PDB file of C-alpha atoms (C1' of nucleotides) in Angstrom:
ATOM      1  CA  MET P  20       0.000   0.000   0.000  1.00 65.00           C
ATOM      2  CA  THR P  21       1.293   3.393  -0.868  1.00 70.00           C
ATOM      3  CA  ALA P  22       1.751   5.713   2.070  1.00 79.00           C
ATOM      4  CA  GLY P  23       0.887   9.355   1.809  1.00 89.00           C
ATOM      5  CA  ARG P  24      -1.541  12.130   2.530  1.00 94.00           C
ATOM      6  CA  ARG P  25      -4.530  12.567   0.267  1.00 96.00           C
ATOM      7  CA  LEU P  26      -4.625  15.923  -1.506  1.00 97.00           C
ATOM      8  CA  ASP P  27      -7.596  17.904  -0.199  1.00 96.00           C
ATOM      9  CA  ALA P  28     -10.199  20.092  -1.881  1.00 97.00           C
ATOM     10  CA  PRO P  29      -8.441  23.454  -1.322  1.00 97.00           C
ATOM     11  CA  PHE P  30      -5.373  22.098  -3.142  1.00 97.00           C
ATOM     12  CA  TYR P  31      -7.436  21.530  -6.292  1.00 97.00           C
ATOM     13  CA  ARG P  32      -9.547  24.679  -6.088  1.00 97.00           C
ATOM     14  CA  ARG P  33      -6.809  27.038  -7.243  1.00 97.00           C
ATOM     15  CA  ASP P  34      -5.831  28.195 -10.716  1.00 96.00           C
ATOM     16  CA  VAL P  35      -4.836  25.346 -12.990  1.00 95.00           C
ATOM     17  CA  LEU P  36      -1.466  27.003 -13.646  1.00 94.00           C
ATOM     18  CA  ASP P  37      -0.681  26.698  -9.913  1.00 96.00           C
ATOM     19  CA  VAL P  38      -2.040  23.183  -9.435  1.00 96.00           C
ATOM     20  CA  GLY P  39      -0.511  21.715 -12.605  1.00 95.00           C
ATOM     21  CA  PRO P  40       3.205  21.838 -11.754  1.00 95.00           C
ATOM     22  CA  GLU P  41       2.530  20.845  -8.145  1.00 96.00           C
ATOM     23  CA  LEU P  42       0.977  17.579  -9.267  1.00 96.00           C
ATOM     24  CA  LEU P  43       4.400  16.406 -10.441  1.00 96.00           C
ATOM     25  CA  HIS P  44       5.791  13.646  -8.224  1.00 95.00           C
ATOM     26  CA  LYS P  45       2.419  13.154  -6.550  1.00 96.00           C
ATOM     27  CA  VAL P  46       1.085   9.590  -6.569  1.00 96.00           C
ATOM     28  CA  LEU P  47      -1.929   8.585  -8.627  1.00 96.00           C
ATOM     29  CA  VAL P  48      -3.840   5.676  -7.061  1.00 96.00           C
ATOM     30  CA  ALA P  49      -6.594   3.635  -8.739  1.00 95.00           C
ATOM     31  CA  GLY P  50      -7.580   0.456  -6.976  1.00 91.00           C
ATOM     32  CA  GLU P  51      -4.455  -1.620  -6.369  1.00 92.00           C
ATOM     33  CA  CYS P  52      -2.428   0.352  -8.890  1.00 94.00           C
ATOM     34  CA  ALA P  53      -0.303   3.425  -8.167  1.00 95.00           C
ATOM     35  CA  GLY P  54       2.213   5.542 -10.052  1.00 95.00           C
ATOM     36  CA  ARG P  55       4.222   8.729  -9.683  1.00 95.00           C
ATOM     37  CA  ILE P  56       3.034  11.553 -11.948  1.00 96.00           C
ATOM     38  CA  VAL P  57       5.854  12.785 -14.191  1.00 95.00           C
ATOM     39  CA  GLU P  58       4.090  14.677 -16.967  1.00 94.00           C
ATOM     40  CA  VAL P  59       0.996  16.904 -17.045  1.00 95.00           C
ATOM     41  CA  GLU P  60      -0.639  19.593 -19.175  1.00 93.00           C
ATOM     42  CA  ALA P  61      -2.975  22.437 -18.188  1.00 94.00           C
ATOM     43  CA  TYR P  62      -6.192  23.419 -19.994  1.00 94.00           C
ATOM     44  CA  ARG P  63      -8.347  26.462 -19.303  1.00 92.00           C
ATOM     45  CA  SER P  64     -11.633  27.779 -20.645  1.00 91.00           C
ATOM     46  CA  ASP P  65      -9.867  30.791 -22.204  1.00 88.00           C
ATOM     47  CA  ASP P  66      -7.622  28.438 -24.162  1.00 88.00           C
ATOM     48  CA  PRO P  67      -8.723  27.588 -27.738  1.00 85.00           C
ATOM     49  CA  ALA P  68      -7.169  24.144 -27.375  1.00 86.00           C
ATOM     50  CA  SER P  69      -9.350  23.271 -24.405  1.00 91.00           C
ATOM     51  CA  HIS P  70     -12.545  21.248 -24.485  1.00 91.00           C
ATOM     52  CA  SER P  71     -14.137  23.893 -22.285  1.00 91.00           C
ATOM     53  CA  PHE P  72     -13.308  26.806 -24.641  1.00 91.00           C
ATOM     54  CA  ARG P  73     -16.626  26.621 -26.490  1.00 90.00           C
ATOM     55  CA  GLY P  74     -18.648  26.384 -23.327  1.00 91.00           C
ATOM     56  CA  ARG P  75     -20.220  23.554 -21.431  1.00 91.00           C
ATOM     57  CA  THR P  76     -21.472  20.525 -23.355  1.00 92.00           C
ATOM     58  CA  ALA P  77     -22.645  17.072 -22.376  1.00 91.00           C
ATOM     59  CA  ARG P  78     -19.148  15.740 -23.011  1.00 92.00           C
ATOM     60  CA  ASN P  79     -17.158  18.169 -20.894  1.00 94.00           C
ATOM     61  CA  ALA P  80     -19.677  18.840 -18.130  1.00 95.00           C
ATOM     62  CA  THR P  81     -17.315  17.393 -15.526  1.00 96.00           C
ATOM     63  CA  MET P  82     -14.718  20.038 -16.368  1.00 96.00           C
ATOM     64  CA  PHE P  83     -17.082  22.697 -15.025  1.00 96.00           C
ATOM     65  CA  GLU P  84     -17.561  20.982 -11.691  1.00 95.00           C
ATOM     66  CA  PRO P  85     -15.586  22.214  -8.632  1.00 96.00           C
ATOM     67  CA  GLY P  86     -11.926  21.136  -8.474  1.00 96.00           C
ATOM     68  CA  GLY P  87     -11.050  17.711  -7.115  1.00 96.00           C
ATOM     69  CA  LEU P  88     -12.954  15.511  -9.569  1.00 96.00           C
ATOM     70  CA  LEU P  89     -11.657  13.185 -12.255  1.00 96.00           C
ATOM     71  CA  TYR P  90     -12.609  14.123 -15.836  1.00 96.00           C
ATOM     72  CA  VAL P  91     -12.312  11.215 -18.255  1.00 95.00           C
ATOM     73  CA  TYR P  92     -13.013  11.553 -21.965  1.00 92.00           C
ATOM     74  CA  PHE P  93     -12.777   9.364 -25.006  1.00 92.00           C
ATOM     75  CA  THR P  94     -10.744  10.470 -28.029  1.00 91.00           C
ATOM     76  CA  TYR P  95      -9.323   9.300 -31.349  1.00 89.00           C
ATOM     77  CA  GLY P  96     -11.942   6.585 -31.421  1.00 88.00           C
ATOM     78  CA  MET P  97      -9.975   4.264 -29.182  1.00 89.00           C
ATOM     79  CA  HIS P  98      -8.346   6.013 -26.241  1.00 92.00           C
ATOM     80  CA  PHE P  99      -9.330   7.440 -22.878  1.00 94.00           C
ATOM     81  CA  CYS P 100      -7.592  10.393 -21.244  1.00 94.00           C
ATOM     82  CA  ALA P 101      -7.684  11.249 -17.521  1.00 96.00           C
ATOM     83  CA  ASN P 102      -7.768  14.818 -16.238  1.00 96.00           C
ATOM     84  CA  VAL P 103      -7.881  16.418 -12.802  1.00 97.00           C
ATOM     85  CA  VAL P 104     -10.484  19.178 -12.532  1.00 97.00           C
ATOM     86  CA  THR P 105      -9.149  22.352 -10.860  1.00 97.00           C
ATOM     87  CA  GLY P 106     -10.463  25.786  -9.888  1.00 96.00           C
ATOM     88  CA  GLY P 107     -13.907  26.538  -8.538  1.00 95.00           C
ATOM     89  CA  ALA P 108     -17.307  25.507  -9.896  1.00 94.00           C
ATOM     90  CA  GLY P 109     -17.772  26.706 -13.465  1.00 93.00           C
ATOM     91  CA  ALA P 110     -14.090  27.480 -14.028  1.00 94.00           C
ATOM     92  CA  GLY P 111     -13.746  24.893 -16.783  1.00 94.00           C
ATOM     93  CA  GLN P 112     -10.152  24.045 -15.893  1.00 95.00           C
ATOM     94  CA  ALA P 113      -8.378  20.687 -15.848  1.00 96.00           C
ATOM     95  CA  VAL P 114      -4.900  19.168 -15.749  1.00 96.00           C
ATOM     96  CA  LEU P 115      -4.317  16.355 -18.238  1.00 95.00           C
ATOM     97  CA  LEU P 116      -2.325  13.493 -16.733  1.00 96.00           C
ATOM     98  CA  ARG P 117       0.068  12.525 -19.520  1.00 94.00           C
ATOM     99  CA  ALA P 118       2.470  10.058 -17.929  1.00 95.00           C
ATOM    100  CA  VAL P 119       3.230   8.238 -14.657  1.00 95.00           C
ATOM    101  CA  VAL P 120       5.909   5.847 -13.457  1.00 94.00           C
ATOM    102  CA  PRO P 121       4.281   2.647 -12.083  1.00 94.00           C
ATOM    103  CA  THR P 122       5.038   2.033  -8.380  1.00 94.00           C
ATOM    104  CA  ALA P 123       2.387  -0.496  -7.299  1.00 94.00           C
ATOM    105  CA  GLY P 124       0.096  -3.018  -8.949  1.00 94.00           C
ATOM    106  CA  VAL P 125       2.588  -3.451 -11.763  1.00 93.00           C
ATOM    107  CA  GLU P 126       1.460  -7.029 -12.374  1.00 92.00           C
ATOM    108  CA  THR P 127      -2.097  -5.843 -12.984  1.00 93.00           C
ATOM    109  CA  MET P 128      -0.900  -3.124 -15.348  1.00 94.00           C
ATOM    110  CA  ARG P 129       1.215  -5.595 -17.280  1.00 92.00           C
ATOM    111  CA  ALA P 130      -1.789  -7.878 -17.703  1.00 92.00           C
ATOM    112  CA  ARG P 131      -3.975  -5.010 -18.924  1.00 92.00           C
ATOM    113  CA  ARG P 132      -1.293  -3.710 -21.287  1.00 91.00           C
ATOM    114  CA  GLY P 133      -0.444  -7.013 -22.900  1.00 85.00           C
ATOM    115  CA  GLY P 134       2.981  -7.648 -21.408  1.00 79.00           C
ATOM    116  CA  ARG P 135       4.846  -4.604 -22.620  1.00 87.00           C
ATOM    117  CA  PRO P 136       8.126  -3.437 -21.050  1.00 88.00           C
ATOM    118  CA  ASP P 137       7.512  -1.694 -17.697  1.00 89.00           C
ATOM    119  CA  ARG P 138       8.799   1.579 -19.103  1.00 90.00           C
ATOM    120  CA  LEU P 139       5.956   1.699 -21.600  1.00 92.00           C
ATOM    121  CA  LEU P 140       3.150   0.740 -19.224  1.00 94.00           C
ATOM    122  CA  ALA P 141       1.858   4.255 -18.553  1.00 94.00           C
ATOM    123  CA  ASP P 142       4.027   6.741 -20.467  1.00 93.00           C
ATOM    124  CA  GLY P 143       1.171   8.313 -22.431  1.00 93.00           C
ATOM    125  CA  PRO P 144      -2.342   9.590 -21.726  1.00 94.00           C
ATOM    126  CA  GLY P 145      -4.153   6.672 -23.345  1.00 94.00           C
ATOM    127  CA  LYS P 146      -1.755   4.086 -21.971  1.00 95.00           C
ATOM    128  CA  LEU P 147      -2.044   5.542 -18.482  1.00 95.00           C
ATOM    129  CA  CYS P 148      -5.804   5.003 -18.491  1.00 95.00           C
ATOM    130  CA  GLN P 149      -5.493   1.490 -19.835  1.00 94.00           C
ATOM    131  CA  ALA P 150      -2.877   0.540 -17.233  1.00 95.00           C
ATOM    132  CA  PHE P 151      -4.946   1.941 -14.341  1.00 95.00           C
ATOM    133  CA  GLY P 152      -8.234   0.596 -15.680  1.00 94.00           C
ATOM    134  CA  ILE P 153      -9.746   4.076 -15.961  1.00 95.00           C
ATOM    135  CA  ASP P 154     -12.656   4.441 -18.383  1.00 92.00           C
ATOM    136  CA  ARG P 155     -15.832   6.499 -18.819  1.00 91.00           C
ATOM    137  CA  GLY P 156     -17.323   4.919 -15.732  1.00 91.00           C
ATOM    138  CA  ASP P 157     -14.740   6.878 -13.733  1.00 94.00           C
ATOM    139  CA  ASP P 158     -15.697  10.251 -15.226  1.00 95.00           C
ATOM    140  CA  GLY P 159     -16.741  12.519 -12.367  1.00 95.00           C
ATOM    141  CA  ALA P 160     -15.096  10.366  -9.666  1.00 95.00           C
ATOM    142  CA  ASP P 161     -14.281  12.359  -6.523  1.00 96.00           C
ATOM    143  CA  LEU P 162     -10.531  12.393  -5.814  1.00 96.00           C
ATOM    144  CA  VAL P 163     -10.999  13.930  -2.370  1.00 96.00           C
ATOM    145  CA  THR P 164     -13.567  11.555  -0.862  1.00 95.00           C
ATOM    146  CA  GLY P 165     -13.925   8.674  -3.341  1.00 91.00           C
ATOM    147  CA  ASP P 166     -12.501   5.180  -2.915  1.00 89.00           C
ATOM    148  CA  ARG P 167     -11.877   4.290  -6.543  1.00 90.00           C
ATOM    149  CA  VAL P 168      -9.326   6.927  -7.625  1.00 95.00           C
ATOM    150  CA  THR P 169      -7.293   9.445  -5.651  1.00 96.00           C
ATOM    151  CA  ILE P 170      -3.988  11.324  -5.569  1.00 97.00           C
ATOM    152  CA  LEU P 171      -1.536  11.171  -2.655  1.00 96.00           C
ATOM    153  CA  ASP P 172       1.326  13.380  -1.511  1.00 96.00           C
ATOM    154  CA  ASP P 173       3.977  11.027  -0.125  1.00 94.00           C
ATOM    155  CA  GLY P 174       6.352  13.836   0.801  1.00 93.00           C
ATOM    156  CA  THR P 175       8.473  13.807  -2.331  1.00 93.00           C
ATOM    157  CA  PRO P 176       9.474  17.410  -3.109  1.00 93.00           C
ATOM    158  CA  VAL P 177       8.017  19.024  -6.207  1.00 91.00           C
ATOM    159  CA  PRO P 178      10.779  18.813  -8.819  1.00 90.00           C
ATOM    160  CA  SER P 179      12.092  21.709 -10.877  1.00 88.00           C
ATOM    161  CA  ALA P 180       9.718  21.134 -13.743  1.00 87.00           C
ATOM    162  CA  ARG P 181      10.603  21.869 -17.314  1.00 89.00           C
ATOM    163  CA  THR P 182       7.912  23.652 -19.313  1.00 88.00           C
ATOM    164  CA  THR P 183       7.384  22.923 -22.988  1.00 85.00           C
ATOM    165  CA  PRO P 184       4.692  23.494 -25.592  1.00 81.00           C
ATOM    166  CA  ARG P 185       1.832  21.034 -25.417  1.00 81.00           C
ATOM    167  CA  ILE P 186       1.558  17.973 -27.583  1.00 79.00           C
ATOM    168  CA  GLY P 187      -0.748  17.255 -30.474  1.00 68.00           C
ATOM    169  CA  ILE P 188      -2.494  20.626 -30.512  1.00 71.00           C
ATOM    170  CA  ARG P 189      -2.677  22.964 -33.469  1.00 67.00           C
ATOM    171  CA  VAL P 190      -3.720  26.158 -31.729  1.00 71.00           C
ATOM    172  CA  ALA P 191      -2.463  28.216 -28.809  1.00 75.00           C
ATOM    173  CA  VAL P 192       1.060  26.866 -29.165  1.00 72.00           C
ATOM    174  CA  ASP P 193       2.206  30.020 -27.381  1.00 78.00           C
ATOM    175  CA  HIS P 194       0.904  28.577 -24.097  1.00 85.00           C
ATOM    176  CA  PRO P 195       3.750  26.387 -22.766  1.00 88.00           C
ATOM    177  CA  TRP P 196       1.481  24.733 -20.211  1.00 91.00           C
ATOM    178  CA  ARG P 197       3.072  21.315 -20.216  1.00 91.00           C
ATOM    179  CA  TRP P 198       5.260  20.256 -17.310  1.00 93.00           C
ATOM    180  CA  LEU P 199       7.540  17.266 -17.151  1.00 91.00           C
ATOM    181  CA  ALA P 200       9.796  15.922 -14.432  1.00 86.00           C
ATOM    182  CA  ARG P 201      12.335  13.728 -16.145  1.00 69.00           C
TER     183      ARG P 201
ATOM    184  C1'  DG L   1      16.710   3.862 -33.156  1.00 60.69           C
ATOM    185  C1'  DC L   2      13.769   7.316 -35.723  1.00 60.69           C
ATOM    186  C1'  DC L   3      10.007   8.446 -38.675  1.00 60.69           C
ATOM    187  C1'  DT L   4       5.652   7.647 -41.126  1.00 60.69           C
ATOM    188  C1'  DG L   5       0.950   6.436 -41.685  1.00 60.69           C
ATOM    189  C1'  DG L   6      -3.227   3.873 -40.448  1.00 60.69           C
ATOM    190  C1'  DA L   7      -6.805   2.707 -37.117  1.00 60.69           C
ATOM    191  C1'  DT L   8     -11.517   3.984 -35.239  1.00 60.69           C
ATOM    192  C1'  DT L   9     -15.600   6.406 -32.850  1.00 60.69           C
ATOM    193  C1'  DG L  10     -17.864  10.022 -30.051  1.00 60.69           C
ATOM    194  C1'  DT L  11     -18.869  14.795 -30.395  1.00 60.69           C
ATOM    195  C1'  DC L  12     -19.548  19.250 -32.293  1.00 60.69           C
ATOM    196  C1'  DT L  13     -20.566  22.524 -36.343  1.00 60.69           C
TER     197       DT L  13
ATOM    198  C1'  DG C  30     -18.957  15.814 -42.452  1.00 60.69           C
ATOM    199  C1'  DA C  31     -14.780  16.818 -40.127  1.00 60.69           C
ATOM    200  C1'  DC C  32     -12.062  16.656 -36.361  1.00 60.69           C
ATOM    201  C1'  DA C  33      -9.817  15.084 -32.003  1.00 60.69           C
ATOM    202  C1'  DA C  34      -5.502  16.629 -25.516  1.00 60.69           C
ATOM    203  C1'  DT C  35      -3.314   9.095 -29.370  1.00 60.69           C
ATOM    204  C1'  DC C  36      -1.092   4.599 -29.948  1.00 60.69           C
ATOM    205  C1'  DC C  37       1.312   1.166 -32.362  1.00 60.69           C
ATOM    206  C1'  DA C  38       3.063  -1.484 -36.192  1.00 60.69           C
ATOM    207  C1'  DG C  39       6.022  -1.453 -39.840  1.00 60.69           C
ATOM    208  C1'  DG C  40       9.725   0.255 -42.840  1.00 60.69           C
ATOM    209  C1'  DC C  41      14.099   2.058 -43.315  1.00 60.69           C
ATOM    210  C1'  DA C  42      18.826   3.565 -41.537  1.00 60.69           C
TER     211       DA C  42
END
DNA sequence: GCCTGGATTGTCT
DNA sequence: GACAATCCAGGCA
């Protein structure tokens, strides 16, 4: 079992540009699986690349909930992506979890991912969801009080994150809101 | 090891 | 009807 303190609601209910980099080296837990977060991206409602830019829809409704929820969406016809909702109710902010390093439940992840090398188990947004068994049923899960998925702070210092442009987006490339710790 | 292109479906315009 | 916050297999160096 991974030791650590659960991040609380006030942590999430700040601006996404503050929460994003602080999520690095926190521990994502889903069932018996856990992993250290090493890459994230921030999305805001004033950002043309964000799902929330064009306002609330049935798909992105979770993004407009108060911070501390899990926002899961389906993309490219075959992949899920997991986000952490930040800011207050109606803010339309979220941090995309892009990559984690597996630390617990590795056997389960290997089984789900078809026996790939450990390095490749959860080093991308879609792979991360597959490894942790996250799907649309987890959309809207409460990270603060829920049992299924949560994020822990095990005391590891926040690293000096590198910022880079975000991946796979064609607009707003002048927002370097991607942080990686490796 | 690096680069290229195909797969596949929900959602919005 | 077009696009999307992607992944992986395959070809070539």
